[in-house]
Coordinates of C-alpha atoms and ligand atoms in Angstrom, one line a residue:
M1 CA 0.1 0.2 -0.2
T2 CA 1.5 3.3 -1.1
T3 CA 0.7 6.4 0.7
E4 CA 1.1 10.0 0.3
Q5 CA 1.9 10.8 4.3
D6 CA 5.0 12.4 3.4
Q7 CA 4.4 14.2 0.3
T8 CA 0.8 15.5 1.7
P9 CA 0.3 18.7 -0.3
A10 CA -0.8 21.5 1.7
P11 CA -4.1 22.9 1.1
P12 CA -4.6 25.5 -1.7
D13 CA -3.1 28.8 -1.0
E14 CA -2.0 28.0 2.8
E15 CA 1.5 29.3 3.5
T16 CA 3.0 26.6 5.3
A17 CA 6.6 25.9 5.4
D18 CA 7.8 22.4 4.7
G19 CA 7.4 20.2 7.5
E20 CA 5.0 22.4 9.1
A21 CA 2.0 20.7 10.8
F22 CA -0.8 19.9 8.5
G23 CA -3.9 22.0 8.7
A24 CA -7.3 20.5 7.7
R25 CA -8.8 24.1 7.1
P26 CA -8.8 25.5 3.6
A27 CA -6.9 28.9 4.0
W28 CA -9.5 30.6 1.7
V29 CA -12.3 29.9 4.2
T30 CA -12.2 32.9 6.4
D31 CA -14.2 33.5 9.7
E32 CA -16.2 36.3 7.6
A33 CA -17.0 33.7 4.8
I34 CA -18.5 31.3 7.4
A35 CA -20.5 34.0 8.9
R36 CA -22.0 34.9 5.3
W37 CA -23.0 31.2 4.9
C38 CA -24.3 31.1 8.5
V39 CA -26.9 33.6 7.7
W40 CA -28.7 30.7 6.2
V41 CA -29.5 29.2 9.4
S42 CA -33.1 29.6 10.1
R43 CA -33.2 31.1 13.6
E44 CA -35.7 33.4 15.3
G45 CA -34.0 33.9 18.6
E46 CA -30.8 32.9 20.2
G47 CA -31.4 29.0 19.6
S48 CA -30.4 26.3 22.1
D49 CA -28.6 27.1 25.2
A50 CA -27.0 23.7 25.3
A51 CA -23.3 23.5 24.2
P52 CA -23.2 21.7 20.7
D53 CA -21.0 18.6 20.7
P54 CA -17.6 19.7 19.2
V55 CA -17.5 18.5 15.6
L56 CA -13.9 17.7 14.3
A57 CA -12.5 17.8 10.9
P58 CA -11.4 14.3 10.1
F59 CA -8.2 15.1 8.6
D60 CA -6.5 16.3 11.7
L61 CA -9.3 16.4 14.3
T62 CA -9.1 20.1 14.9
P63 CA -12.9 21.5 15.5
L64 CA -14.8 22.5 12.7
P65 CA -16.6 26.1 13.1
A66 CA -19.5 26.1 15.6
V67 CA -22.6 26.3 13.3
P68 CA -25.4 27.9 15.3
A69 CA -27.9 25.2 16.4
C70 CA -31.8 25.7 15.8
V71 CA -34.7 24.8 18.3
P72 CA -37.8 23.2 17.5
E73 CA -39.6 27.0 17.4
D74 CA -37.2 27.9 14.9
V75 CA -38.2 24.8 12.7
E76 CA -41.5 25.7 13.0
A77 CA -41.1 29.3 12.1
A78 CA -39.0 28.0 9.2
V79 CA -41.7 26.0 7.8
A80 CA -44.4 28.5 8.4
K81 CA -42.0 30.9 6.2
A82 CA -41.4 28.5 3.7
R83 CA -45.4 27.6 3.4
A84 CA -46.2 31.4 2.8
A85 CA -43.7 31.6 0.0
Q86 CA -44.5 28.4 -1.5
L87 CA -47.9 29.4 -3.1
A88 CA -46.3 32.2 -5.2
W89 CA -43.6 29.8 -6.2
A90 CA -46.2 26.9 -7.4
H91 CA -47.9 29.4 -9.3
T92 CA -44.4 30.6 -11.1
R93 CA -44.0 29.2 -14.5
L94 CA -41.9 25.8 -14.5
S95 CA -39.7 27.0 -17.3
R96 CA -38.8 30.0 -14.5
R97 CA -38.3 27.5 -12.1
A98 CA -36.0 25.6 -14.2
D99 CA -34.1 28.6 -15.0
V100 CA -33.4 28.8 -11.5
V101 CA -32.1 25.3 -11.3
L102 CA -30.1 25.8 -14.5
A103 CA -28.6 29.0 -13.1
F104 CA -27.4 27.0 -10.1
H105 CA -26.1 24.2 -12.3
D106 CA -23.6 26.5 -14.3
L107 CA -22.6 28.4 -10.7
L108 CA -21.9 25.1 -8.8
L109 CA -19.6 24.1 -11.8
E110 CA -18.0 27.3 -11.7
R111 CA -17.5 27.4 -8.2
Q112 CA -16.8 23.7 -7.7
E113 CA -13.1 24.1 -6.2
Q114 CA -14.5 25.9 -3.3
V115 CA -17.3 23.1 -2.5
L116 CA -14.7 20.3 -2.9
D117 CA -12.4 22.0 -0.2
L118 CA -15.3 22.1 2.1
I119 CA -16.6 18.6 1.5
Q120 CA -13.2 17.3 1.9
W121 CA -12.8 19.4 5.1
E122 CA -16.0 18.3 6.8
T123 CA -15.9 14.7 5.6
G124 CA -12.3 13.9 5.1
K125 CA -13.0 12.2 1.7
A126 CA -10.6 11.9 -1.2
R127 CA -11.4 14.9 -3.8
Y128 CA -12.3 12.6 -6.5
H129 CA -15.2 11.4 -4.4
A130 CA -16.2 14.9 -3.5
W131 CA -16.1 15.8 -7.3
Q132 CA -18.7 12.7 -7.8
E133 CA -21.1 14.8 -5.6
V134 CA -20.6 17.8 -7.9
A135 CA -21.0 15.6 -11.1
Q136 CA -24.1 14.0 -9.8
V137 CA -26.2 17.2 -8.5
A138 CA -25.2 18.9 -11.9
A139 CA -26.7 15.8 -13.7
I140 CA -29.7 15.9 -11.4
A141 CA -30.2 19.6 -12.0
R142 CA -29.9 19.2 -15.9
H143 CA -32.3 16.1 -15.8
Y144 CA -35.2 17.5 -14.0
A145 CA -34.9 20.9 -15.6
R146 CA -35.5 19.1 -18.9
C147 CA -37.7 16.6 -17.9
A148 CA -39.9 18.0 -15.2
P149 CA -42.6 19.6 -17.8
R150 CA -43.2 16.2 -19.1
H151 CA -43.1 14.2 -15.7
L152 CA -45.6 17.3 -14.0
A153 CA -47.7 17.7 -17.1
A154 CA -51.3 17.0 -16.7
R155 CA -52.7 14.1 -18.4
R156 CA -55.8 13.2 -20.4
V157 CA -57.0 9.9 -19.5
R158 CA -60.2 8.0 -20.6
G159 CA -63.5 9.0 -18.7
M160 CA -66.3 6.7 -17.1
V161 CA -68.2 7.6 -20.3
P162 CA -65.8 8.5 -23.3
G163 CA -67.1 11.0 -24.9
L164 CA -69.2 12.4 -22.2
T165 CA -66.6 12.4 -19.4
K166 CA -63.7 14.4 -19.8
V167 CA -61.1 13.6 -17.4
R168 CA -57.5 15.2 -16.6
E169 CA -54.9 14.3 -13.9
E170 CA -53.1 17.0 -12.5
R171 CA -50.0 17.2 -10.6
V172 CA -50.0 19.4 -7.6
P173 CA -46.8 20.1 -5.2
K174 CA -47.3 18.7 -1.9
G175 CA -46.4 22.3 0.0
V176 CA -43.4 22.1 1.9
V177 CA -41.0 19.1 1.8
G178 CA -38.5 18.4 4.6
V179 CA -35.1 16.9 3.5
I180 CA -33.0 15.0 6.2
S181 CA -29.7 13.8 4.9
P182 CA -26.6 12.4 6.4
W183 CA -22.9 13.6 6.4
N184 CA -21.4 11.1 3.7
Y185 CA -22.6 12.6 0.6
P186 CA -23.5 16.4 2.1
L187 CA -24.1 18.0 -1.3
Y188 CA -25.2 15.2 -3.7
L189 CA -28.0 14.0 -0.9
G190 CA -28.2 17.6 0.8
V191 CA -29.2 19.3 -2.5
G192 CA -29.8 16.5 -5.2
D193 CA -33.1 15.4 -3.4
A194 CA -34.1 19.2 -3.0
L195 CA -34.1 20.2 -6.6
P196 CA -36.6 18.0 -7.8
A197 CA -38.8 19.1 -5.0
L198 CA -38.3 22.7 -5.8
L199 CA -38.9 22.2 -9.6
A200 CA -42.4 20.5 -8.6
G201 CA -43.5 23.8 -7.0
N202 CA -42.5 23.0 -3.4
A203 CA -40.7 24.9 -0.7
V204 CA -37.9 23.0 0.9
V205 CA -36.9 22.9 4.5
S206 CA -33.6 20.9 4.8
K207 CA -31.8 19.7 8.1
A208 CA -28.3 19.8 7.7
D209 CA -26.3 17.1 9.1
E210 CA -24.3 18.1 12.1
Q211 CA -20.9 17.0 10.7
T212 CA -21.4 18.8 7.2
A213 CA -23.5 21.9 7.9
L214 CA -21.1 24.2 6.0
T215 CA -21.4 22.4 2.9
L216 CA -25.2 22.8 2.6
L217 CA -25.1 26.5 3.9
W218 CA -22.3 27.4 1.1
T219 CA -24.7 25.7 -1.4
R220 CA -27.6 27.6 -0.1
A221 CA -25.8 30.8 -0.6
L222 CA -25.2 30.0 -4.0
M223 CA -28.7 29.0 -4.5
A224 CA -29.6 32.6 -3.8
E225 CA -27.1 33.6 -6.5
A226 CA -29.0 31.7 -8.7
G227 CA -32.0 33.6 -8.1
L228 CA -34.1 31.3 -5.5
P229 CA -36.0 33.5 -3.1
A230 CA -34.8 33.0 0.6
D231 CA -37.9 31.4 2.0
L232 CA -38.3 28.7 -0.4
W233 CA -35.4 26.8 0.7
R234 CA -34.6 27.3 4.3
I235 CA -31.7 25.3 6.5
V236 CA -32.1 24.1 9.7
T237 CA -29.5 22.8 11.9
G238 CA -28.8 21.3 15.1
P239 CA -29.3 17.4 16.9
G240 CA -31.1 14.9 14.5
P241 CA -33.6 13.7 17.4
V242 CA -34.3 17.3 18.2
V243 CA -34.5 19.2 14.9
G244 CA -35.3 16.5 12.9
T245 CA -37.9 15.3 14.7
A246 CA -39.4 18.9 14.7
L247 CA -39.0 19.0 10.9
V248 CA -40.9 15.6 10.6
D249 CA -43.6 17.2 12.9
A250 CA -44.2 20.3 10.7
V251 CA -43.7 19.4 7.0
D252 CA -46.2 17.9 4.0
F253 CA -43.9 15.2 3.0
V254 CA -40.4 13.9 4.3
C255 CA -37.5 12.8 2.2
F256 CA -35.0 10.9 4.6
T257 CA -31.4 9.3 3.7
G258 CA -29.9 7.9 6.5
S259 CA -29.9 4.7 8.8
T260 CA -32.3 2.1 8.8
A261 CA -33.2 2.6 12.5
T262 CA -33.7 6.4 12.1
G263 CA -35.8 5.7 8.7
R264 CA -37.9 3.7 10.9
T265 CA -38.3 6.6 13.8
V266 CA -39.2 9.0 11.2
A267 CA -41.6 6.7 9.1
E268 CA -43.5 5.9 12.4
R269 CA -43.6 9.8 13.5
A270 CA -44.8 10.8 10.0
A271 CA -47.4 8.1 10.2
R272 CA -49.2 9.7 13.0
R273 CA -49.9 12.6 10.8
L274 CA -50.6 10.7 7.7
V275 CA -47.8 12.5 6.0
G276 CA -45.6 10.7 3.2
V277 CA -42.1 9.8 3.5
S278 CA -39.3 8.3 1.2
L279 CA -36.8 6.3 2.8
E280 CA -33.2 6.0 1.7
L281 CA -31.6 3.6 4.1
G282 CA -28.7 1.1 4.5
G283 CA -27.0 -1.4 2.7
K284 CA -25.1 -4.8 2.8
N285 CA -24.3 -4.7 -1.2
P286 CA -23.1 -7.9 -2.8
L287 CA -21.3 -8.4 -5.9
I288 CA -21.3 -11.7 -8.0
V289 CA -18.1 -12.7 -10.1
R290 CA -19.3 -15.7 -12.5
E291 CA -17.1 -18.1 -13.7
D292 CA -16.9 -16.2 -17.2
A293 CA -16.2 -12.8 -15.9
D294 CA -13.0 -10.6 -16.9
L295 CA -11.5 -11.2 -13.8
A296 CA -9.4 -8.2 -14.1
A297 CA -12.0 -5.9 -14.9
A298 CA -14.1 -7.4 -12.0
A299 CA -11.4 -6.9 -9.3
A300 CA -11.0 -3.4 -10.4
G301 CA -14.9 -3.2 -10.3
A302 CA -15.1 -4.4 -6.8
V303 CA -12.3 -2.4 -5.4
V304 CA -13.9 0.9 -7.0
A305 CA -17.4 -0.1 -5.4
A306 CA -16.2 -1.1 -2.3
F307 CA -13.7 1.5 -1.1
A308 CA -15.2 4.7 -3.0
N309 CA -16.0 7.1 -0.4
T310 CA -14.0 5.2 2.1
G311 CA -16.4 2.6 2.1
Q312 CA -19.0 5.2 3.5
M313 CA -21.4 4.9 0.6
C314 CA -24.9 3.2 0.9
I315 CA -24.7 1.6 -2.2
H316 CA -20.9 0.3 -1.9
I317 CA -19.9 -3.2 -1.9
E318 CA -19.4 -5.2 1.2
R319 CA -19.9 -9.1 0.0
V320 CA -18.0 -10.6 -3.0
Y321 CA -19.2 -13.9 -4.2
V322 CA -16.8 -15.4 -6.5
H323 CA -17.2 -18.9 -8.5
E324 CA -15.1 -21.5 -7.1
T325 CA -13.3 -22.4 -10.3
V326 CA -12.0 -18.6 -10.7
Y327 CA -11.6 -17.5 -6.8
D328 CA -8.1 -18.0 -6.7
A329 CA -7.3 -16.0 -9.7
F330 CA -9.9 -13.2 -8.8
R331 CA -8.5 -13.4 -5.2
T332 CA -5.1 -12.4 -6.4
E333 CA -6.3 -9.8 -8.7
L334 CA -8.5 -8.3 -5.9
V335 CA -5.8 -8.2 -3.5
R336 CA -3.0 -6.6 -5.9
A337 CA -5.8 -3.8 -6.8
T338 CA -6.7 -3.3 -3.3
R339 CA -2.8 -3.0 -2.1
D340 CA -2.2 -0.3 -5.2
L341 CA -4.7 2.0 -3.7
S342 CA -3.2 5.2 -2.4
L343 CA -4.4 6.9 0.9
G344 CA -3.9 10.6 1.6
R345 CA -5.1 13.8 3.0
S346 CA -4.8 16.2 0.3
Y347 CA -6.9 18.8 -1.3
D348 CA -6.0 17.7 -4.7
Y349 CA -6.5 14.5 -6.8
T350 CA -3.5 12.7 -5.6
A351 CA -5.2 10.0 -3.0
D352 CA -7.1 7.1 -4.4
V353 CA -9.0 7.0 -0.8
G354 CA -9.6 9.4 2.0
S355 CA -10.1 9.2 5.5
L356 CA -13.2 7.9 7.7
T357 CA -15.2 10.9 8.9
S358 CA -15.3 10.2 12.4
A359 CA -14.0 8.4 15.5
A360 CA -17.2 6.6 15.9
R361 CA -16.8 5.1 12.0
L362 CA -13.4 4.3 12.7
A363 CA -14.4 2.4 15.9
A364 CA -17.0 0.6 14.2
V365 CA -15.0 -0.7 11.1
A366 CA -12.1 -1.7 13.2
A367 CA -14.4 -3.5 15.5
H368 CA -15.9 -5.5 12.6
V369 CA -12.3 -6.5 11.2
D370 CA -10.9 -7.3 14.6
G371 CA -14.0 -9.3 15.7
A372 CA -13.9 -11.2 12.3
V373 CA -10.2 -11.9 12.8
A374 CA -10.5 -13.1 16.3
A375 CA -13.2 -15.6 15.4
G376 CA -10.9 -16.9 12.7
A377 CA -11.2 -14.6 9.4
T378 CA -8.2 -13.8 7.5
V379 CA -7.0 -10.5 6.3
L380 CA -5.8 -10.7 2.5
A381 CA -5.3 -6.9 2.5
G382 CA -5.3 -3.9 4.5
G383 CA -6.8 -4.5 8.2
R384 CA -5.3 -1.8 10.3
A385 CA -6.0 1.8 10.7
R386 CA -3.1 4.2 9.7
P387 CA -2.6 7.1 12.3
D388 CA 0.4 7.8 10.4
I389 CA -1.5 9.3 7.5
G390 CA -4.2 10.8 9.4
P391 CA -6.2 10.1 12.8
L392 CA -9.0 8.5 11.2
F393 CA -7.6 6.7 8.2
Y394 CA -8.1 2.8 7.7
E395 CA -6.6 0.9 5.1
P396 CA -9.0 -0.6 2.3
T397 CA -9.4 -4.1 3.8
V398 CA -9.9 -7.6 2.2
L399 CA -11.3 -10.4 4.3
E400 CA -11.8 -14.1 3.7
G401 CA -13.2 -16.8 5.7
V402 CA -15.9 -14.7 7.1
T403 CA -18.6 -16.6 8.9
D404 CA -22.4 -16.4 9.7
E405 CA -21.6 -15.5 13.6
M406 CA -19.3 -12.6 12.8
P407 CA -21.0 -9.6 12.5
V408 CA -19.0 -8.2 9.7
C409 CA -20.8 -10.9 7.7
A410 CA -24.4 -9.3 7.7
E411 CA -24.3 -6.1 9.3
E412 CA -23.6 -2.9 7.6
T413 CA -20.0 -1.9 8.3
F414 CA -20.2 1.3 6.2
G415 CA -16.4 1.3 5.8
P416 CA -13.6 0.1 3.4
V417 CA -13.9 -3.4 4.3
L418 CA -15.1 -6.3 1.9
S419 CA -15.6 -9.9 2.5
L420 CA -14.7 -12.6 -0.3
Y421 CA -16.8 -16.0 -0.7
P422 CA -16.5 -18.8 -2.8
Y423 CA -19.8 -20.3 -4.5
G424 CA -20.8 -22.9 -6.8
T425 CA -23.8 -22.4 -9.1
D426 CA -25.8 -19.4 -10.5
S427 CA -28.8 -20.2 -7.8
E428 CA -26.4 -20.7 -4.8
A429 CA -24.9 -17.2 -5.9
V430 CA -28.6 -15.7 -6.0
D431 CA -29.5 -17.2 -2.8
L432 CA -26.3 -15.8 -1.0
A433 CA -26.8 -12.3 -2.6
N434 CA -30.1 -12.4 -1.3
R435 CA -29.4 -13.1 2.4
G436 CA -30.2 -10.6 5.0
S437 CA -33.0 -8.1 5.2
Y438 CA -31.6 -5.2 2.9
G439 CA -31.9 -4.6 -1.0
L440 CA -30.4 -1.7 -1.9
S441 CA -27.8 -2.4 -4.6
A442 CA -26.0 -5.5 -6.2
S443 CA -23.3 -6.0 -8.8
V444 CA -22.8 -9.4 -11.3
W445 CA -20.0 -9.6 -13.5
S446 CA -20.3 -11.8 -16.7
K447 CA -19.0 -11.6 -20.2
D448 CA -22.3 -13.1 -20.8
T449 CA -24.7 -10.1 -20.3
R450 CA -27.9 -12.2 -20.9
A451 CA -27.2 -14.8 -18.3
A452 CA -26.1 -11.7 -15.7
G453 CA -29.4 -10.0 -16.9
R454 CA -31.4 -13.2 -15.8
L455 CA -29.4 -13.6 -12.7
A456 CA -30.2 -9.8 -11.9
G457 CA -33.6 -10.5 -12.3
R458 CA -33.5 -12.9 -9.4
I459 CA -31.7 -10.5 -6.8
R460 CA -33.8 -8.6 -4.5
A461 CA -32.2 -5.3 -4.7
G462 CA -33.5 -1.6 -6.1
A463 CA -30.5 -1.7 -8.3
V464 CA -28.2 -4.3 -10.1
N465 CA -25.3 -3.2 -12.0
V466 CA -24.1 -5.7 -14.6
N467 CA -20.3 -5.2 -15.2
D468 CA -20.1 -2.3 -12.7
G469 CA -20.1 -2.0 -9.3
A470 CA -22.2 0.5 -8.4
A471 CA -22.2 4.0 -10.3
A472 CA -23.6 2.8 -13.4
A473 CA -27.3 2.6 -12.1
A474 CA -27.1 5.5 -9.6
G475 CA -25.5 7.7 -12.5
S476 CA -28.5 6.9 -14.4
I477 CA -30.6 10.0 -13.3
E478 CA -33.6 8.9 -15.5
A479 CA -33.8 5.6 -13.6
G480 CA -35.3 5.3 -10.0
M481 CA -32.8 4.7 -7.1
G482 CA -33.6 3.2 -3.7
G483 CA -34.1 0.2 -1.8
M484 CA -36.2 -2.8 -1.1
G485 CA -36.8 -4.5 2.2
D486 CA -34.9 -2.7 5.2
S487 CA -33.2 -0.4 2.6
G488 CA -35.9 1.9 2.4
L489 CA -39.5 3.2 0.7
G490 CA -39.7 4.9 -2.7
R491 CA -37.0 6.2 -5.0
R492 CA -35.0 9.2 -5.9
H493 CA -34.1 10.1 -9.6
G494 CA -36.4 9.2 -12.5
A495 CA -40.1 10.1 -12.7
E496 CA -40.8 8.9 -9.0
G497 CA -37.9 11.0 -7.8
I498 CA -40.1 14.1 -8.7
L499 CA -43.6 12.8 -8.5
K500 CA -43.3 11.7 -5.0
Y501 CA -43.1 15.4 -4.1
T502 CA -46.6 15.9 -5.7
E503 CA -50.1 14.6 -5.0
S504 CA -52.6 13.7 -8.0
R505 CA -55.5 15.6 -8.2
T506 CA -58.3 14.3 -10.9
V507 CA -60.7 16.6 -12.5
A508 CA -63.5 14.9 -14.1
T509 CA -66.0 17.2 -16.5
Q510 CA -69.2 15.8 -17.3
R511 CA -70.6 17.1 -20.7
L512 CA -74.2 16.9 -22.2
L513 CA -75.7 14.3 -19.8
P514 CA -75.5 13.6 -16.0
L515 CA -74.1 10.0 -15.2
G516 CA -77.0 7.6 -13.8
P517 CA -80.5 7.0 -14.2
P518 CA -82.4 9.9 -16.1
K519 CA -84.9 9.9 -13.0
P520 CA -85.5 8.2 -9.9
G521 CA -87.7 5.5 -9.5
P522 CA -87.3 1.7 -9.5
T523 CA -88.1 1.1 -13.0
A524 CA -85.9 3.6 -14.4
V525 CA -83.0 2.5 -12.5
Q526 CA -83.6 -1.0 -13.8
D527 CA -83.7 0.1 -17.1
F528 CA -80.5 2.1 -16.5
V529 CA -78.8 -0.9 -15.4
R530 CA -80.0 -3.3 -17.8
R531 CA -79.1 -0.9 -20.9
T532 CA -75.4 -0.3 -19.0
N533 CA -74.9 -3.9 -18.6
S534 CA -75.3 -4.6 -22.3
Q535 CA -73.2 -1.9 -23.3
L536 CA -70.5 -3.3 -21.0
S537 CA -70.9 -6.8 -22.4
L538 CA -70.8 -5.3 -26.0
L539 CA -67.6 -3.3 -25.3
R540 CA -66.1 -6.8 -24.0
R541 CA -67.0 -8.5 -27.3
L542 CA -65.8 -5.8 -29.5
R543 CA -62.5 -6.1 -27.4
V544 CA -62.8 -2.2 -26.2
R545 CA -60.6 -2.1 -23.0
Ligands
LIG28 P1 -28.2 8.5 10.8 O1 -29.8 8.0 10.5 O2 -27.8 8.4 11.9 O3 -28.7 10.3 10.4 C1 -29.3 10.5 9.1 C2 -29.5 12.0 9.5 O4 -30.8 11.7 10.5 C3 -29.0 13.0 9.9 O5 -29.0 14.4 9.5 C4 -29.4 13.3 11.7 O6 -29.0 14.4 12.2 C5 -30.8 13.0 11.3 N1 -31.5 12.0 12.6 C6 -31.0 11.7 13.4 N2 -31.8 11.2 14.3 C7 -33.1 11.6 13.9 C8 -34.7 11.5 14.3 N3 -34.8 11.1 15.2 N4 -35.6 12.1 13.4 C9 -35.1 13.0 12.5 N5 -33.8 12.8 12.0 C10 -32.8 12.3 12.6 O7 -27.7 7.9 9.6 P2 -26.0 8.0 9.4 O8 -25.6 6.9 10.5 O9 -25.5 9.3 9.7 O10 -25.8 7.4 8.1 C11 -25.3 6.5 7.6 C12 -26.2 5.7 7.1 O11 -27.1 6.4 6.0 C13 -25.8 4.4 6.8 O12 -26.8 3.3 7.2 C14 -26.3 4.4 5.0 O13 -26.1 3.3 4.3 C15 -27.2 5.4 5.1 N6 -27.4 6.0 3.9 C16 -28.5 5.5 2.9 C17 -28.2 6.2 1.7 C18 -29.3 5.8 0.5 O14 -29.8 6.6 -0.3 N7 -29.9 4.7 0.7 C19 -27.5 7.1 1.1 C20 -26.6 7.7 2.2 C21 -26.3 7.2 3.5

């Protein structure tokens, strides 16, 4: 494993002499800049008296700037302001709403170096993985700006009596959408789900994750430059159980991304108010290598999908099932590709893999690996923390000999650890892939793409990538993304990714004659029923459906 620890470049423009201690804070991020972004925290009064838990920059464990925390009354006020602004926005032409989103798209691409620094500072991830967030949000903005008119257009549908009943199904915004997102993709998940909600004519109130509030606040300021009125997208900050709960209690729809445990709490709470939710939750995603796979490509794909974002990615791969006849050859390729990865904490593209984001994550990852090793598993690559590179670094790790009783076997690790298992037949591979209660993402590698497609059809997951680890499906914004089972409810991306933020309203206009018997009385009603039954039979015989 190569490392950049000795030549870690200083953050941009930072005037450090060679050998001086690494400072995680990007030099251009002044206190004045932070104060400008914090204006977007939606607070009415002084906020909470409770001292917030310190949030640390993963690259060097220095405290991140404290962001003011909201209290439940702030959340209620934010939702009230958003609600007041939403009506006019819903009546603003969709093309005008799309103009704002596209202006935001352009500004985001222009200023990406700033947000890449912020994402890295707050999460510790490698710059390439931060850039993927920018690319994904840009794709979402373009997709929905282009396709929202199609998705949201009113539909003419056949009426009860064709010709006499004219029926139109309209899409109306829910009102105020609450977006709750985690720290692992603060731009993609914090913003990508807000854009279609806004385009559909809603106002949005987002709860920033405690670890990554600056990224979201920077983005909100950018959206203001793009022309979005202040009250249409408000940001609340503070602890999830307090501020997130208050948000769920106030909005008309909740888009939640996070752990399955919190997702259940959110869903239960929203259900009391009969408010809809979409839930993007955890995973324990499998990858299958068939006997006929290109092994070098499959190993490279597995490495990308397992260790992207330091393994802190909901759709990343944690279980790899390899056909027994190619197991040894694949293992050699996989271990080589894993050991080739470079770790580093640099504000440039030199490191392949960055840091874990918190001490809690580091402890959880180490516990899974150490527990497995203590119970008899073998470490083929990695397997240890790397405090010499940065305080929260952990090597990309490949395990073998993992058995059912080891927590790493079925529990989500959410870190850079994958386990390798042999299998015999396609059916066995499907059974193994479908183990457990999650169903988020999966991957199948085979030169026979038809056979792989058939296998995909038997896997319980919201996405199956053939000859790709994870990105092909998630990057295809026209298709839905989400989970089955404990991995969630509903979808982001695609038609569902915007329609979930709307209600349908059916407007039926009756022409010429009213429906039903011409006049009251048993004879008229019986005549009407007889005549209608004959018409229904005729339609059936004429094969009119
Ligand atoms: P988490 O559930 O602890 O927190 C997620 C968000 O919910 C945070 O902003 C948090 O402040 C807030 N929150 C906490 N308690 C709350 C409550 N009672 N009510 C409302 N909001 C509350 O998740 P995490 O551990 O920070 O994130 C990692 C998890 O997220 C992993 O399980 C990962 O798989 C999952 N995830 C899923 C997707 C997906 O698209 N399926 C994407 C990214 C992450």
